[in-house]
Amino acid sequence: MAQNPPKSNQNLNQDSSQTPPKRVIATQEALALISRLTQENNQEHNQETKNADKQSSQIIFVQSGGCCEGSVPICTLRSDFALGEADILIGNIGGADFYLHQSMLEYYKSTQLIIDAKEGFGSEYSLEYGSGWKFELSLRLFGDEEIALLEQ
């Protein structure tokens, strides 16, 4: 995980008097890759079926917990991933819901997840695999005021 998080298109230091900070945000590069993957998968899905099921072609993210691919954000189609009761929706980036397993909530409770896209080879389980791009995760610690807002 990167020590210095990339710049995001969203304000990291939100006005704490209004709303809690977002738990997950994305850089411009990540949003552009999400948009491209969404368009590609919608076109592919529409060619396969006349009655396109928006749910099955919807892109989602699931934060992996380690093991073979390390701790990386996995971008997949909702129809290709069996979400369970322990998969918690923590936000949305570029129209894609972002899920974190309940067992990881405590670990990430004081941090904002920042999703970036860089040139490279991503997880073979993720939609961007083979595109020359990969999604990366970096973290930013929330300040005391932000944590208080999240706990309300």
mmCIF file with all atom_site columns, C-alpha atoms in Angstrom:
data_model
loop_
_atom_site.group_PDB
_atom_site.id
_atom_site.type_symbol
_atom_site.label_atom_id
_atom_site.label_alt_id
_atom_site.label_comp_id
_atom_site.label_asym_id
_atom_site.label_entity_id
_atom_site.label_seq_id
_atom_site.pdbx_PDB_ins_code
_atom_site.Cartn_x
_atom_site.Cartn_y
_atom_site.Cartn_z
_atom_site.occupancy
_atom_site.B_iso_or_equiv
_atom_site.pdbx_formal_charge
_atom_site.auth_seq_id
_atom_site.auth_comp_id
_atom_site.auth_asym_id
_atom_site.auth_atom_id
_atom_site.pdbx_PDB_model_num
ATOM 1   C CA . MET A 1 1   ? 0.000   0.000   0.000   1.00 0.00 ? 1   MET A CA 1
ATOM 2   C CA . ALA A 1 2   ? 1.293   3.446   -0.870  1.00 0.00 ? 2   ALA A CA 1
ATOM 3   C CA . GLN A 1 3   ? 2.577   5.686   1.898   1.00 0.00 ? 3   GLN A CA 1
ATOM 4   C CA . ASN A 1 4   ? 1.610   8.909   0.140   1.00 0.00 ? 4   ASN A CA 1
ATOM 5   C CA . PRO A 1 5   ? -1.932  8.658   -1.209  1.00 0.00 ? 5   PRO A CA 1
ATOM 6   C CA . PRO A 1 6   ? -2.548  9.987   -4.712  1.00 0.00 ? 6   PRO A CA 1
ATOM 7   C CA . LYS A 1 7   ? -4.513  13.140  -5.259  1.00 0.00 ? 7   LYS A CA 1
ATOM 8   C CA . SER A 1 8   ? -8.228  12.527  -5.525  1.00 0.00 ? 8   SER A CA 1
ATOM 9   C CA . ASN A 1 9   ? -10.908 14.328  -7.431  1.00 0.00 ? 9   ASN A CA 1
ATOM 10  C CA . GLN A 1 10  ? -12.816 14.596  -4.164  1.00 0.00 ? 10  GLN A CA 1
ATOM 11  C CA . ASN A 1 11  ? -11.936 16.897  -1.295  1.00 0.00 ? 11  ASN A CA 1
ATOM 12  C CA . LEU A 1 12  ? -10.178 14.857  1.373   1.00 0.00 ? 12  LEU A CA 1
ATOM 13  C CA . ASN A 1 13  ? -10.653 17.550  3.999   1.00 0.00 ? 13  ASN A CA 1
ATOM 14  C CA . GLN A 1 14  ? -14.412 17.881  3.835   1.00 0.00 ? 14  GLN A CA 1
ATOM 15  C CA . ASP A 1 15  ? -16.244 20.440  5.948   1.00 0.00 ? 15  ASP A CA 1
ATOM 16  C CA . SER A 1 16  ? -16.733 18.323  9.062   1.00 0.00 ? 16  SER A CA 1
ATOM 17  C CA . SER A 1 17  ? -19.695 20.414  10.237  1.00 0.00 ? 17  SER A CA 1
ATOM 18  C CA . GLN A 1 18  ? -21.880 18.990  7.478   1.00 0.00 ? 18  GLN A CA 1
ATOM 19  C CA . THR A 1 19  ? -21.398 15.371  6.580   1.00 0.00 ? 19  THR A CA 1
ATOM 20  C CA . PRO A 1 20  ? -19.152 12.472  7.498   1.00 0.00 ? 20  PRO A CA 1
ATOM 21  C CA . PRO A 1 21  ? -16.238 11.862  5.134   1.00 0.00 ? 21  PRO A CA 1
ATOM 22  C CA . LYS A 1 22  ? -16.582 9.217   2.468   1.00 0.00 ? 22  LYS A CA 1
ATOM 23  C CA . ARG A 1 23  ? -15.045 5.876   3.402   1.00 0.00 ? 23  ARG A CA 1
ATOM 24  C CA . VAL A 1 24  ? -13.908 5.226   -0.176  1.00 0.00 ? 24  VAL A CA 1
ATOM 25  C CA . ILE A 1 25  ? -12.944 7.680   -2.927  1.00 0.00 ? 25  ILE A CA 1
ATOM 26  C CA . ALA A 1 26  ? -11.268 7.407   -6.331  1.00 0.00 ? 26  ALA A CA 1
ATOM 27  C CA . THR A 1 27  ? -8.721  9.377   -8.310  1.00 0.00 ? 27  THR A CA 1
ATOM 28  C CA . GLN A 1 28  ? -9.475  10.756  -11.770 1.00 0.00 ? 28  GLN A CA 1
ATOM 29  C CA . GLU A 1 29  ? -7.424  7.925   -13.280 1.00 0.00 ? 29  GLU A CA 1
ATOM 30  C CA . ALA A 1 30  ? -9.468  5.298   -11.429 1.00 0.00 ? 30  ALA A CA 1
ATOM 31  C CA . LEU A 1 31  ? -12.748 6.959   -12.414 1.00 0.00 ? 31  LEU A CA 1
ATOM 32  C CA . ALA A 1 32  ? -11.668 6.981   -16.071 1.00 0.00 ? 32  ALA A CA 1
ATOM 33  C CA . LEU A 1 33  ? -10.799 3.265   -15.933 1.00 0.00 ? 33  LEU A CA 1
ATOM 34  C CA . ILE A 1 34  ? -14.100 2.455   -14.194 1.00 0.00 ? 34  ILE A CA 1
ATOM 35  C CA . SER A 1 35  ? -15.964 4.368   -16.912 1.00 0.00 ? 35  SER A CA 1
ATOM 36  C CA . ARG A 1 36  ? -14.118 2.506   -19.675 1.00 0.00 ? 36  ARG A CA 1
ATOM 37  C CA . LEU A 1 37  ? -14.735 -0.897  -18.064 1.00 0.00 ? 37  LEU A CA 1
ATOM 38  C CA . THR A 1 38  ? -18.409 -0.046  -17.541 1.00 0.00 ? 38  THR A CA 1
ATOM 39  C CA . GLN A 1 39  ? -18.833 0.922   -21.200 1.00 0.00 ? 39  GLN A CA 1
ATOM 40  C CA . GLU A 1 40  ? -16.986 -2.174  -22.439 1.00 0.00 ? 40  GLU A CA 1
ATOM 41  C CA . ASN A 1 41  ? -18.994 -4.527  -20.252 1.00 0.00 ? 41  ASN A CA 1
ATOM 42  C CA . ASN A 1 42  ? -22.317 -2.874  -21.096 1.00 0.00 ? 42  ASN A CA 1
ATOM 43  C CA . GLN A 1 43  ? -21.562 -3.212  -24.824 1.00 0.00 ? 43  GLN A CA 1
ATOM 44  C CA . GLU A 1 44  ? -20.515 -6.841  -24.434 1.00 0.00 ? 44  GLU A CA 1
ATOM 45  C CA . HIS A 1 45  ? -23.572 -7.631  -22.330 1.00 0.00 ? 45  HIS A CA 1
ATOM 46  C CA . ASN A 1 46  ? -25.932 -5.904  -24.787 1.00 0.00 ? 46  ASN A CA 1
ATOM 47  C CA . GLN A 1 47  ? -24.511 -7.961  -27.652 1.00 0.00 ? 47  GLN A CA 1
ATOM 48  C CA . GLU A 1 48  ? -25.128 -11.187 -25.737 1.00 0.00 ? 48  GLU A CA 1
ATOM 49  C CA . THR A 1 49  ? -28.723 -10.470 -24.800 1.00 0.00 ? 49  THR A CA 1
ATOM 50  C CA . LYS A 1 50  ? -31.548 -8.368  -26.190 1.00 0.00 ? 50  LYS A CA 1
ATOM 51  C CA . ASN A 1 51  ? -33.039 -7.796  -22.757 1.00 0.00 ? 51  ASN A CA 1
ATOM 52  C CA . ALA A 1 52  ? -30.003 -6.388  -20.999 1.00 0.00 ? 52  ALA A CA 1
ATOM 53  C CA . ASP A 1 53  ? -30.190 -6.958  -17.269 1.00 0.00 ? 53  ASP A CA 1
ATOM 54  C CA . LYS A 1 54  ? -28.576 -3.861  -15.773 1.00 0.00 ? 54  LYS A CA 1
ATOM 55  C CA . GLN A 1 55  ? -27.930 -5.669  -12.489 1.00 0.00 ? 55  GLN A CA 1
ATOM 56  C CA . SER A 1 56  ? -25.868 -8.448  -14.080 1.00 0.00 ? 56  SER A CA 1
ATOM 57  C CA . SER A 1 57  ? -23.685 -6.032  -16.066 1.00 0.00 ? 57  SER A CA 1
ATOM 58  C CA . GLN A 1 58  ? -23.129 -3.642  -13.153 1.00 0.00 ? 58  GLN A CA 1
ATOM 59  C CA . ILE A 1 59  ? -19.528 -3.263  -12.027 1.00 0.00 ? 59  ILE A CA 1
ATOM 60  C CA . ILE A 1 60  ? -18.742 -3.552  -8.322  1.00 0.00 ? 60  ILE A CA 1
ATOM 61  C CA . PHE A 1 61  ? -15.589 -3.519  -6.208  1.00 0.00 ? 61  PHE A CA 1
ATOM 62  C CA . VAL A 1 62  ? -14.740 -5.946  -3.441  1.00 0.00 ? 62  VAL A CA 1
ATOM 63  C CA . GLN A 1 63  ? -11.699 -5.298  -1.273  1.00 0.00 ? 63  GLN A CA 1
ATOM 64  C CA . SER A 1 64  ? -9.713  -8.510  -1.047  1.00 0.00 ? 64  SER A CA 1
ATOM 65  C CA . GLY A 1 65  ? -8.347  -9.563  2.297   1.00 0.00 ? 65  GLY A CA 1
ATOM 66  C CA . GLY A 1 66  ? -4.985  -10.810 1.155   1.00 0.00 ? 66  GLY A CA 1
ATOM 67  C CA . CYS A 1 67  ? -3.897  -14.315 0.208   1.00 0.00 ? 67  CYS A CA 1
ATOM 68  C CA . CYS A 1 68  ? -2.961  -14.921 -3.413  1.00 0.00 ? 68  CYS A CA 1
ATOM 69  C CA . GLU A 1 69  ? -3.503  -11.429 -4.817  1.00 0.00 ? 69  GLU A CA 1
ATOM 70  C CA . GLY A 1 70  ? -2.523  -9.443  -1.725  1.00 0.00 ? 70  GLY A CA 1
ATOM 71  C CA . SER A 1 71  ? -4.869  -6.772  -0.452  1.00 0.00 ? 71  SER A CA 1
ATOM 72  C CA . VAL A 1 72  ? -6.135  -5.249  -3.691  1.00 0.00 ? 72  VAL A CA 1
ATOM 73  C CA . PRO A 1 73  ? -9.471  -3.877  -4.869  1.00 0.00 ? 73  PRO A CA 1
ATOM 74  C CA . ILE A 1 74  ? -11.123 -6.444  -7.127  1.00 0.00 ? 74  ILE A CA 1
ATOM 75  C CA . CYS A 1 75  ? -13.320 -4.983  -9.876  1.00 0.00 ? 75  CYS A CA 1
ATOM 76  C CA . THR A 1 76  ? -15.921 -7.474  -11.063 1.00 0.00 ? 76  THR A CA 1
ATOM 77  C CA . LEU A 1 77  ? -19.437 -7.790  -12.413 1.00 0.00 ? 77  LEU A CA 1
ATOM 78  C CA . ARG A 1 78  ? -22.114 -8.054  -9.749  1.00 0.00 ? 78  ARG A CA 1
ATOM 79  C CA . SER A 1 79  ? -23.405 -11.181 -11.493 1.00 0.00 ? 79  SER A CA 1
ATOM 80  C CA . ASP A 1 80  ? -19.963 -12.824 -11.217 1.00 0.00 ? 80  ASP A CA 1
ATOM 81  C CA . PHE A 1 81  ? -19.561 -12.341 -7.460  1.00 0.00 ? 81  PHE A CA 1
ATOM 82  C CA . ALA A 1 82  ? -21.731 -13.900 -4.780  1.00 0.00 ? 82  ALA A CA 1
ATOM 83  C CA . LEU A 1 83  ? -22.156 -11.139 -2.201  1.00 0.00 ? 83  LEU A CA 1
ATOM 84  C CA . GLY A 1 84  ? -22.869 -12.482 1.255   1.00 0.00 ? 84  GLY A CA 1
ATOM 85  C CA . GLU A 1 85  ? -24.417 -11.068 4.404   1.00 0.00 ? 85  GLU A CA 1
ATOM 86  C CA . ALA A 1 86  ? -20.937 -10.184 5.660   1.00 0.00 ? 86  ALA A CA 1
ATOM 87  C CA . ASP A 1 87  ? -20.122 -8.034  2.599   1.00 0.00 ? 87  ASP A CA 1
ATOM 88  C CA . ILE A 1 88  ? -20.839 -4.452  3.652   1.00 0.00 ? 88  ILE A CA 1
ATOM 89  C CA . LEU A 1 89  ? -21.453 -1.624  1.183   1.00 0.00 ? 89  LEU A CA 1
ATOM 90  C CA . ILE A 1 90  ? -19.168 1.245   2.261   1.00 0.00 ? 90  ILE A CA 1
ATOM 91  C CA . GLY A 1 91  ? -19.542 3.589   -0.704  1.00 0.00 ? 91  GLY A CA 1
ATOM 92  C CA . ASN A 1 92  ? -19.726 4.106   -4.434  1.00 0.00 ? 92  ASN A CA 1
ATOM 93  C CA . ILE A 1 93  ? -17.015 5.245   -6.836  1.00 0.00 ? 93  ILE A CA 1
ATOM 94  C CA . GLY A 1 94  ? -17.797 6.110   -10.428 1.00 0.00 ? 94  GLY A CA 1
ATOM 95  C CA . GLY A 1 95  ? -21.160 4.340   -10.258 1.00 0.00 ? 95  GLY A CA 1
ATOM 96  C CA . ALA A 1 96  ? -19.625 1.150   -8.847  1.00 0.00 ? 96  ALA A CA 1
ATOM 97  C CA . ASP A 1 97  ? -20.613 -0.007  -5.361  1.00 0.00 ? 97  ASP A CA 1
ATOM 98  C CA . PHE A 1 98  ? -17.643 -0.792  -3.104  1.00 0.00 ? 98  PHE A CA 1
ATOM 99  C CA . TYR A 1 99  ? -17.893 -3.668  -0.611  1.00 0.00 ? 99  TYR A CA 1
ATOM 100 C CA . LEU A 1 100 ? -15.740 -4.539  2.359   1.00 0.00 ? 100 LEU A CA 1
ATOM 101 C CA . HIS A 1 101 ? -16.041 -7.784  4.293   1.00 0.00 ? 101 HIS A CA 1
ATOM 102 C CA . GLN A 1 102 ? -17.380 -7.246  7.805   1.00 0.00 ? 102 GLN A CA 1
ATOM 103 C CA . SER A 1 103 ? -14.215 -8.755  9.310   1.00 0.00 ? 103 SER A CA 1
ATOM 104 C CA . MET A 1 104 ? -12.180 -5.924  7.725   1.00 0.00 ? 104 MET A CA 1
ATOM 105 C CA . LEU A 1 105 ? -14.342 -3.046  8.988   1.00 0.00 ? 105 LEU A CA 1
ATOM 106 C CA . GLU A 1 106 ? -12.504 -2.800  12.299  1.00 0.00 ? 106 GLU A CA 1
ATOM 107 C CA . TYR A 1 107 ? -9.133  -2.740  10.528  1.00 0.00 ? 107 TYR A CA 1
ATOM 108 C CA . TYR A 1 108 ? -10.180 0.073   8.163   1.00 0.00 ? 108 TYR A CA 1
ATOM 109 C CA . LYS A 1 109 ? -12.459 2.005   10.536  1.00 0.00 ? 109 LYS A CA 1
ATOM 110 C CA . SER A 1 110 ? -10.066 4.950   10.960  1.00 0.00 ? 110 SER A CA 1
ATOM 111 C CA . THR A 1 111 ? -8.997  5.192   7.332   1.00 0.00 ? 111 THR A CA 1
ATOM 112 C CA . GLN A 1 112 ? -10.293 6.427   4.031   1.00 0.00 ? 112 GLN A CA 1
ATOM 113 C CA . LEU A 1 113 ? -9.711  4.029   1.146   1.00 0.00 ? 113 LEU A CA 1
ATOM 114 C CA . ILE A 1 114 ? -8.369  5.745   -1.966  1.00 0.00 ? 114 ILE A CA 1
ATOM 115 C CA . ILE A 1 115 ? -8.628  3.803   -5.210  1.00 0.00 ? 115 ILE A CA 1
ATOM 116 C CA . ASP A 1 116 ? -6.186  4.740   -7.952  1.00 0.00 ? 116 ASP A CA 1
ATOM 117 C CA . ALA A 1 117 ? -5.379  3.312   -11.390 1.00 0.00 ? 117 ALA A CA 1
ATOM 118 C CA . LYS A 1 118 ? -1.794  2.859   -12.539 1.00 0.00 ? 118 LYS A CA 1
ATOM 119 C CA . GLU A 1 119 ? -0.113  1.262   -15.511 1.00 0.00 ? 119 GLU A CA 1
ATOM 120 C CA . GLY A 1 120 ? 0.707   -2.342  -14.771 1.00 0.00 ? 120 GLY A CA 1
ATOM 121 C CA . PHE A 1 121 ? -0.745  -5.796  -14.418 1.00 0.00 ? 121 PHE A CA 1
ATOM 122 C CA . GLY A 1 122 ? -3.580  -6.142  -11.941 1.00 0.00 ? 122 GLY A CA 1
ATOM 123 C CA . SER A 1 123 ? -5.232  -9.101  -10.335 1.00 0.00 ? 123 SER A CA 1
ATOM 124 C CA . GLU A 1 124 ? -6.228  -11.821 -12.758 1.00 0.00 ? 124 GLU A CA 1
ATOM 125 C CA . TYR A 1 125 ? -9.594  -11.884 -10.951 1.00 0.00 ? 125 TYR A CA 1
ATOM 126 C CA . SER A 1 126 ? -10.301 -8.225  -11.731 1.00 0.00 ? 126 SER A CA 1
ATOM 127 C CA . LEU A 1 127 ? -11.946 -6.817  -14.887 1.00 0.00 ? 127 LEU A CA 1
ATOM 128 C CA . GLU A 1 128 ? -9.001  -4.577  -15.771 1.00 0.00 ? 128 GLU A CA 1
ATOM 129 C CA . TYR A 1 129 ? -6.656  -7.568  -16.042 1.00 0.00 ? 129 TYR A CA 1
ATOM 130 C CA . GLY A 1 130 ? -4.926  -7.577  -19.422 1.00 0.00 ? 130 GLY A CA 1
ATOM 131 C CA . SER A 1 131 ? -5.674  -3.904  -20.113 1.00 0.00 ? 131 SER A CA 1
ATOM 132 C CA . GLY A 1 132 ? -2.244  -2.647  -19.086 1.00 0.00 ? 132 GLY A CA 1
ATOM 133 C CA . TRP A 1 133 ? -3.817  -0.958  -16.046 1.00 0.00 ? 133 TRP A CA 1
ATOM 134 C CA . LYS A 1 134 ? -4.422  -1.996  -12.453 1.00 0.00 ? 134 LYS A CA 1
ATOM 135 C CA . PHE A 1 135 ? -6.379  -0.653  -9.518  1.00 0.00 ? 135 PHE A CA 1
ATOM 136 C CA . GLU A 1 136 ? -4.368  0.174   -6.401  1.00 0.00 ? 136 GLU A CA 1
ATOM 137 C CA . LEU A 1 137 ? -5.378  0.937   -2.844  1.00 0.00 ? 137 LEU A CA 1
ATOM 138 C CA . SER A 1 138 ? -3.864  3.577   -0.616  1.00 0.00 ? 138 SER A CA 1
ATOM 139 C CA . LEU A 1 139 ? -5.077  4.778   2.753   1.00 0.00 ? 139 LEU A CA 1
ATOM 140 C CA . ARG A 1 140 ? -5.503  8.099   4.537   1.00 0.00 ? 140 ARG A CA 1
ATOM 141 C CA . LEU A 1 141 ? -6.031  8.278   8.281   1.00 0.00 ? 141 LEU A CA 1
ATOM 142 C CA . PHE A 1 142 ? -9.141  10.182  9.307   1.00 0.00 ? 142 PHE A CA 1
ATOM 143 C CA . GLY A 1 143 ? -8.706  13.085  11.711  1.00 0.00 ? 143 GLY A CA 1
ATOM 144 C CA . ASP A 1 144 ? -10.390 13.095  15.129  1.00 0.00 ? 144 ASP A CA 1
ATOM 145 C CA . GLU A 1 145 ? -13.292 15.264  13.907  1.00 0.00 ? 145 GLU A CA 1
ATOM 146 C CA . GLU A 1 146 ? -13.885 12.961  10.938  1.00 0.00 ? 146 GLU A CA 1
ATOM 147 C CA . ILE A 1 147 ? -13.881 9.872   13.162  1.00 0.00 ? 147 ILE A CA 1
ATOM 148 C CA . ALA A 1 148 ? -16.418 11.524  15.469  1.00 0.00 ? 148 ALA A CA 1
ATOM 149 C CA . LEU A 1 149 ? -18.692 12.201  12.487  1.00 0.00 ? 149 LEU A CA 1
ATOM 150 C CA . LEU A 1 150 ? -18.386 8.606   11.301  1.00 0.00 ? 150 LEU A CA 1
ATOM 151 C CA . GLU A 1 151 ? -19.351 7.314   14.745  1.00 0.00 ? 151 GLU A CA 1
ATOM 152 C CA . GLN A 1 152 ? -22.552 9.386   14.929  1.00 0.00 ? 152 GLN A CA 1
#
